[in-house]
Amino acid sequence: MTDRLTIRRPDDWHVHLRDGAMLNAVARHTARRFGRAIVMPNLTPPVTTIAAATAYRARIMTAVGGNSGFTPLMTCYLTDDSDPAEIARGHAEGVFTACKLYPAHATTNSAHGVTDIDALTGVLETLQRIGMPLLIHGEVTDRSIDIFDREAVFVERTLAPLTRDYPALKIVLEHITTAEAAAFVAEAAHPIAATITPQHLLLNRNALFDGGLRPHAYCLPVVKREAHRLAVRRAATSGSERFFLGTDSAPHVVGAKESGCGCAGIFNAPFALETYLRAFDEDDALDRFEGFASEHGARFYGLPLNEGTVTLVRDAVVVPGVIGEGGTEVVPFLAGETLGWRVE
Ligand code: NCD
Ligand code: ZN
């Protein structure tokens, strides 16, 4: 049995670092483990300009105490009015690494998102031409579609035509949750990849109703049936270069989760590596973890692999019930549970 695993320093290809007091509370959890992180732009207001992204990046660096080993990679939030020239300039200047497409009203702070992908032609042609990745929250927003089906319907109705219309557009389907999404990404003759979160490897939809309503298991896309969890797990541990680590760590203060209308989002940053490792260990895939965590994402984005390493050892670690203080109290993923791996 392997009791010790050393991997190249990993990256988090999907994280919500928030702003203000919450940013100051959570950013260091990501910075101490990951070399880089793709920072989601769904602030209020969203990050839509070079100036906003540059200022946000500076606030992140302040929050991590100038931790020079950590690089936040910024994203541009797409709206119906996004300007292709601003996006291309931001990319050329090294401010924007990618663009994020939220279908309007699909998730937290997506009200300014895109109402009609067909109206984004100028942006999509530009991304395809300059090789800038499009990151997609892949759910339809049609309220007549069952919430558990919204990702699979998106793959069929929106993603498949998108890949046909823009054959060279680099796409990351974010936080996949279904067998349909995993199969599409694995098999498409297209430059496409997907991020996978720890919660979608460990939870099925029973977790939402386990002895009562469980707001801390609620995120979007919502966790699915067991068969989907297993399909997503097989994708993550398959060794395929198309699947890589993206925590979707999305902190909300405890009162916003434990509420009559609890926010979507799971805060997993403090124990993300330990949590992923539970899944890879259970599936006898520890040898595939380094590719998933530290190599596949960088290669897809065309970035160098990180220098340095992280070592994990088999040991019991208890996840605290609450993390943070003074108004930033957040209940972490798997609060109160014991994990089997610890970062050395
Ligand atoms: C995210 C958030 O809170 O910003 N929530 C979530 O459930 N994942 C938004 C998102 O990534 O959909
Ligand atoms: Zn997210």
PDB file of N, CA and C and ligand atoms in Angstrom, residues 14 16 18 40 42 100 102 106-109 137 139 174-175 199-200 218-221 248-252 257 263-266, ligand 1:
ATOM      1  N   HIS A  14     -10.246  26.048 -11.572  1.00  0.00           N
ATOM      2  CA  HIS A  14     -11.582  26.670 -11.393  1.00  0.00           C
ATOM      3  C   HIS A  14     -11.793  26.980  -9.915  1.00  0.00           C
ATOM      4  N   HIS A  16     -13.411  30.116  -6.996  1.00  0.00           N
ATOM      5  CA  HIS A  16     -14.040  31.398  -6.669  1.00  0.00           C
ATOM      6  C   HIS A  16     -13.333  31.957  -5.440  1.00  0.00           C
ATOM      7  N   ARG A  18     -13.728  35.200  -4.480  1.00  0.00           N
ATOM      8  CA  ARG A  18     -14.557  36.284  -3.925  1.00  0.00           C
ATOM      9  C   ARG A  18     -13.765  37.590  -3.823  1.00  0.00           C
ATOM     10  N   MET A  40     -12.466  32.666 -11.046  1.00  0.00           N
ATOM     11  CA  MET A  40     -13.746  32.951 -11.693  1.00  0.00           C
ATOM     12  C   MET A  40     -14.135  34.419 -11.500  1.00  0.00           C
ATOM     13  N   ASN A  42     -17.167  35.937 -11.361  1.00  0.00           N
ATOM     14  CA  ASN A  42     -18.562  36.262 -11.011  1.00  0.00           C
ATOM     15  C   ASN A  42     -18.656  37.061  -9.714  1.00  0.00           C
ATOM     16  N   LYS A 100     -15.136  33.352 -19.484  1.00  0.00           N
ATOM     17  CA  LYS A 100     -16.102  32.465 -18.834  1.00  0.00           C
ATOM     18  C   LYS A 100     -17.501  32.771 -19.325  1.00  0.00           C
ATOM     19  N   TYR A 102     -21.264  32.195 -18.670  1.00  0.00           N
ATOM     20  CA  TYR A 102     -22.375  31.780 -17.810  1.00  0.00           C
ATOM     21  C   TYR A 102     -23.660  32.034 -18.576  1.00  0.00           C
ATOM     22  N   ALA A 106     -27.940  31.043 -14.690  1.00  0.00           N
ATOM     23  CA  ALA A 106     -27.676  29.618 -14.455  1.00  0.00           C
ATOM     24  C   ALA A 106     -27.217  29.362 -13.033  1.00  0.00           C
ATOM     25  N   THR A 107     -26.509  30.349 -12.415  1.00  0.00           N
ATOM     26  CA  THR A 107     -25.908  30.073 -11.106  1.00  0.00           C
ATOM     27  C   THR A 107     -25.645  31.383 -10.370  1.00  0.00           C
ATOM     28  N   THR A 108     -24.904  31.306  -9.258  1.00  0.00           N
ATOM     29  CA  THR A 108     -24.596  32.464  -8.429  1.00  0.00           C
ATOM     30  C   THR A 108     -23.986  33.599  -9.256  1.00  0.00           C
ATOM     31  N   ASN A 109     -24.526  34.808  -9.117  1.00  0.00           N
ATOM     32  CA  ASN A 109     -24.009  35.996  -9.818  1.00  0.00           C
ATOM     33  C   ASN A 109     -23.852  35.778 -11.323  1.00  0.00           C
ATOM     34  N   HIS A 137     -19.971  27.270 -18.162  1.00  0.00           N
ATOM     35  CA  HIS A 137     -20.901  26.684 -17.186  1.00  0.00           C
ATOM     36  C   HIS A 137     -21.980  26.008 -18.024  1.00  0.00           C
ATOM     37  N   GLU A 139     -24.998  24.448 -18.373  1.00  0.00           N
ATOM     38  CA  GLU A 139     -26.368  24.074 -18.018  1.00  0.00           C
ATOM     39  C   GLU A 139     -27.335  24.968 -18.790  1.00  0.00           C
ATOM     40  N   GLU A 174     -16.858  23.226 -17.603  1.00  0.00           N
ATOM     41  CA  GLU A 174     -16.488  23.313 -16.193  1.00  0.00           C
ATOM     42  C   GLU A 174     -17.341  22.383 -15.315  1.00  0.00           C
ATOM     43  N   HIS A 175     -16.711  21.935 -14.242  1.00  0.00           N
ATOM     44  CA  HIS A 175     -17.369  21.131 -13.189  1.00  0.00           C
ATOM     45  C   HIS A 175     -18.404  20.155 -13.732  1.00  0.00           C
ATOM     46  N   GLN A 199     -16.362  17.393  -4.879  1.00  0.00           N
ATOM     47  CA  GLN A 199     -17.721  17.011  -4.443  1.00  0.00           C
ATOM     48  C   GLN A 199     -18.420  16.127  -5.461  1.00  0.00           C
ATOM     49  N   HIS A 200     -18.146  16.354  -6.751  1.00  0.00           N
ATOM     50  CA  HIS A 200     -18.810  15.504  -7.740  1.00  0.00           C
ATOM     51  C   HIS A 200     -18.167  14.127  -7.845  1.00  0.00           C
ATOM     52  N   TYR A 218     -25.063  21.401  -1.403  1.00  0.00           N
ATOM     53  CA  TYR A 218     -25.704  22.030  -2.563  1.00  0.00           C
ATOM     54  C   TYR A 218     -24.734  22.921  -3.313  1.00  0.00           C
ATOM     55  N   CYS A 219     -24.547  22.612  -4.578  1.00  0.00           N
ATOM     56  CA  CYS A 219     -23.757  23.448  -5.475  1.00  0.00           C
ATOM     57  C   CYS A 219     -24.393  23.324  -6.846  1.00  0.00           C
ATOM     58  N   LEU A 220     -23.918  24.108  -7.781  1.00  0.00           N
ATOM     59  CA  LEU A 220     -24.375  24.009  -9.159  1.00  0.00           C
ATOM     60  C   LEU A 220     -23.187  23.738 -10.073  1.00  0.00           C
ATOM     61  N   PRO A 221     -23.312  22.878 -11.040  1.00  0.00           N
ATOM     62  CA  PRO A 221     -24.439  21.994 -11.247  1.00  0.00           C
ATOM     63  C   PRO A 221     -24.644  21.071 -10.042  1.00  0.00           C
ATOM     64  N   ASP A 248     -13.804  24.288  -8.033  1.00  0.00           N
ATOM     65  CA  ASP A 248     -15.040  25.075  -7.917  1.00  0.00           C
ATOM     66  C   ASP A 248     -15.282  25.457  -6.457  1.00  0.00           C
ATOM     67  N   SER A 249     -14.212  25.609  -5.683  1.00  0.00           N
ATOM     68  CA  SER A 249     -14.391  26.057  -4.295  1.00  0.00           C
ATOM     69  C   SER A 249     -15.144  27.386  -4.322  1.00  0.00           C
ATOM     70  N   ALA A 250     -16.300  27.438  -3.640  1.00  0.00           N
ATOM     71  CA  ALA A 250     -17.203  28.585  -3.767  1.00  0.00           C
ATOM     72  C   ALA A 250     -17.789  28.931  -2.398  1.00  0.00           C
ATOM     73  N   PRO A 251     -17.017  29.700  -1.600  1.00  0.00           N
ATOM     74  CA  PRO A 251     -17.454  29.965  -0.231  1.00  0.00           C
ATOM     75  C   PRO A 251     -18.656  30.895  -0.150  1.00  0.00           C
ATOM     76  N   HIS A 252     -19.561  30.550   0.732  1.00  0.00           N
ATOM     77  CA  HIS A 252     -20.668  31.434   1.130  1.00  0.00           C
ATOM     78  C   HIS A 252     -20.692  31.398   2.651  1.00  0.00           C
ATOM     79  N   LYS A 257     -25.894  29.917   3.485  1.00  0.00           N
ATOM     80  CA  LYS A 257     -26.144  28.520   3.108  1.00  0.00           C
ATOM     81  C   LYS A 257     -27.305  27.945   3.908  1.00  0.00           C
ATOM     82  N   CYS A 263     -27.644  29.475  -0.683  1.00  0.00           N
ATOM     83  CA  CYS A 263     -26.827  29.712  -1.873  1.00  0.00           C
ATOM     84  C   CYS A 263     -26.179  28.418  -2.362  1.00  0.00           C
ATOM     85  N   ALA A 264     -25.950  28.355  -3.668  1.00  0.00           N
ATOM     86  CA  ALA A 264     -25.217  27.236  -4.271  1.00  0.00           C
ATOM     87  C   ALA A 264     -23.727  27.489  -4.140  1.00  0.00           C
ATOM     88  N   GLY A 265     -22.996  26.473  -3.731  1.00  0.00           N
ATOM     89  CA  GLY A 265     -21.540  26.610  -3.672  1.00  0.00           C
ATOM     90  C   GLY A 265     -20.985  25.849  -2.494  1.00  0.00           C
ATOM     91  N   ILE A 266     -19.887  25.127  -2.732  1.00  0.00           N
ATOM     92  CA  ILE A 266     -19.241  24.324  -1.688  1.00  0.00           C
ATOM     93  C   ILE A 266     -17.815  24.819  -1.519  1.00  0.00           C
TER      94      ILE A 266
HETATM   95  C1  NCD B   1     -20.591  29.153  -7.692  1.00  0.00           C
HETATM   96  C2  NCD B   1     -20.540  30.420  -6.820  1.00  0.00           C
HETATM   97  O1  NCD B   1     -21.031  30.370  -5.684  1.00  0.00           O
HETATM   98  O2  NCD B   1     -19.988  31.416  -7.274  1.00  0.00           O
HETATM   99  N1  NCD B   1     -21.505  28.225  -7.106  1.00  0.00           N
HETATM  100  C3  NCD B   1     -21.544  26.903  -7.309  1.00  0.00           C
HETATM  101  O3  NCD B   1     -22.464  26.254  -6.817  1.00  0.00           O
HETATM  102  N2  NCD B   1     -20.625  26.274  -8.003  1.00  0.00           N
HETATM  103  C4  NCD B   1     -20.946  29.511  -9.091  1.00  0.00           C
HETATM  104  C5  NCD B   1     -20.700  28.392 -10.075  1.00  0.00           C
HETATM  105  O4  NCD B   1     -19.568  27.999 -10.327  1.00  0.00           O
HETATM  106  O5  NCD B   1     -21.680  27.878 -10.649  1.00  0.00           O
END
